[in-house]
XYZ file of C-alpha atoms in Angstrom:
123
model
C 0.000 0.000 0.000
C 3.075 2.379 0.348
C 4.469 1.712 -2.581
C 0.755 2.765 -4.554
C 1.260 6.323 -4.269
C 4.308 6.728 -6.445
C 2.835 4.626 -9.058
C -0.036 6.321 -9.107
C 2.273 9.567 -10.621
C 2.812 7.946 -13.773
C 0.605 8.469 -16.379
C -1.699 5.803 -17.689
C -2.002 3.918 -14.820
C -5.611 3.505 -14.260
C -5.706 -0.262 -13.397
C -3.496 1.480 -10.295
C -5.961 4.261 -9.570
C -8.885 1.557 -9.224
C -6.972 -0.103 -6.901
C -6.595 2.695 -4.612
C -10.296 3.417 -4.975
C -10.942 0.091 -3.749
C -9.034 0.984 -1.066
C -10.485 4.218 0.009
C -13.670 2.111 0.735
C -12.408 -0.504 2.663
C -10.555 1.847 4.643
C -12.559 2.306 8.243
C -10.724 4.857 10.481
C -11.199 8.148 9.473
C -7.496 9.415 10.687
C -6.287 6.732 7.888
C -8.522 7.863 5.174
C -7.805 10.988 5.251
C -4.310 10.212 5.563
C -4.198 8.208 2.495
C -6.521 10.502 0.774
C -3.974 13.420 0.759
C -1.286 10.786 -0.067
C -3.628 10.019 -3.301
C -4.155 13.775 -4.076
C -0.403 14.224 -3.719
C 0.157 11.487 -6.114
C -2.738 13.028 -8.533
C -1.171 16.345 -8.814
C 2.368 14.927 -9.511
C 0.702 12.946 -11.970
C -0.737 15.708 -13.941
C 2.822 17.458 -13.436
C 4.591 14.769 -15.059
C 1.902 14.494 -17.984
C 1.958 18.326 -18.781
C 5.978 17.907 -18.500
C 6.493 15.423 -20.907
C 3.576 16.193 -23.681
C 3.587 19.367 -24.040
C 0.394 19.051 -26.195
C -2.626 17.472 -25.692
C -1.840 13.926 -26.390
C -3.862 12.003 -23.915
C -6.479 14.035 -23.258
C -8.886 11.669 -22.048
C -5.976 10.245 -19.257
C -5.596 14.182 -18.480
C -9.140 14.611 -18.078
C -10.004 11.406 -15.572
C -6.534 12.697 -13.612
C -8.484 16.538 -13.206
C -11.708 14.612 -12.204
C -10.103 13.279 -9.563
C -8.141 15.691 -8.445
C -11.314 17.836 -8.053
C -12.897 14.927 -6.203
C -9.634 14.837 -3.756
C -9.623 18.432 -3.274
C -13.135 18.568 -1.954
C -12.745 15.711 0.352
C -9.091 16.857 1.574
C -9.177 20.484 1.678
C -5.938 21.289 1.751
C -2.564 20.568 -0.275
C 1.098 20.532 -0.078
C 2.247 23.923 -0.693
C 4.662 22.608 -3.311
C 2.978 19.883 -5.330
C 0.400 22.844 -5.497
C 2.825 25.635 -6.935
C 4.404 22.747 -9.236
C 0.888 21.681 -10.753
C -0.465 25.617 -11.172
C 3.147 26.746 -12.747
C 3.120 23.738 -14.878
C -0.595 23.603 -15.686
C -0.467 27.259 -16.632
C 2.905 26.811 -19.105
C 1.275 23.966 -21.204
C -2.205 24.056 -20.923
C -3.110 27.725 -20.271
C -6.271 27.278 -23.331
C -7.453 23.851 -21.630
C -10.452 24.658 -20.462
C -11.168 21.689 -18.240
C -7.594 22.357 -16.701
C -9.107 26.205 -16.034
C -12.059 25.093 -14.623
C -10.942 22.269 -12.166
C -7.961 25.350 -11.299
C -10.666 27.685 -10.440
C -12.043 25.143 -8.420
C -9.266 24.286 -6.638
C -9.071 28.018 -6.087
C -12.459 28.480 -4.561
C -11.874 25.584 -1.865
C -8.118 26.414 -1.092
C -8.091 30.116 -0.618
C -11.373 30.386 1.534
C -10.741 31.889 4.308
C -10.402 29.128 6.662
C -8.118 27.325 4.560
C -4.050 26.609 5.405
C -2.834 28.049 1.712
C -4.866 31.225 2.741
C -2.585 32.437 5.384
């Protein structure tokens, strides 16, 4: 279960992500899910980092759009981010896929939920 997470940050590995959905519902204590939820988020966002990184243009669009799905899912559940996967995923997401509108969308999303006023990026 450790090792999930990193593998998760390479794209095109969906038969991974369903595992760690399976996961997420087996998982009972709620210090644990969340706990492996940010870990998944985390993962997600690195993901979509290394995907923008190495295809510059739109070549998988539908992996790209699944990996924003989620990561919109996460960030409603989790609420919060690491400061740096988050400044790594907006400077990145910006460079290459500034006229992706799904990309603008789940980053105004993001937005909204992180930079409320109760939120740790907010401070």
């Amino acid at each position: 279960m450790e090792c999930l997470p990193a593998a998760l940050e390479r794209a095109g590995s969906e038969e991974s992500w369903a595992v760690a959905d399976a996961i997420s519902t087996v998982l009972k204590n709620p210090e644990e899910l969340h706990s492996w939820r940010r870990q998944l988020l985390s993962a997600c966002m690195k993901g979509l980092v290394a995907i923008y990184s190495s295809s510059k243009d739109e070549s998988m669009p539908e992996v790209e759009r699944s990996m924003l799905l989620r990561l919109e899912e996460l960030l409603g559940v989790v609420g919060e981010v690491d400061p740096d996967d988050w400044c790594s995923l907006v400077k990145t997401g910006l460079k290459y896929r500034y006229r992706d509108g799904t990309f603008l969308k789940v980053l105004n999303t993001a937005i909204q939920l992180l930079y409320k006023e109760e939120s740790s990026l907010s401070q």
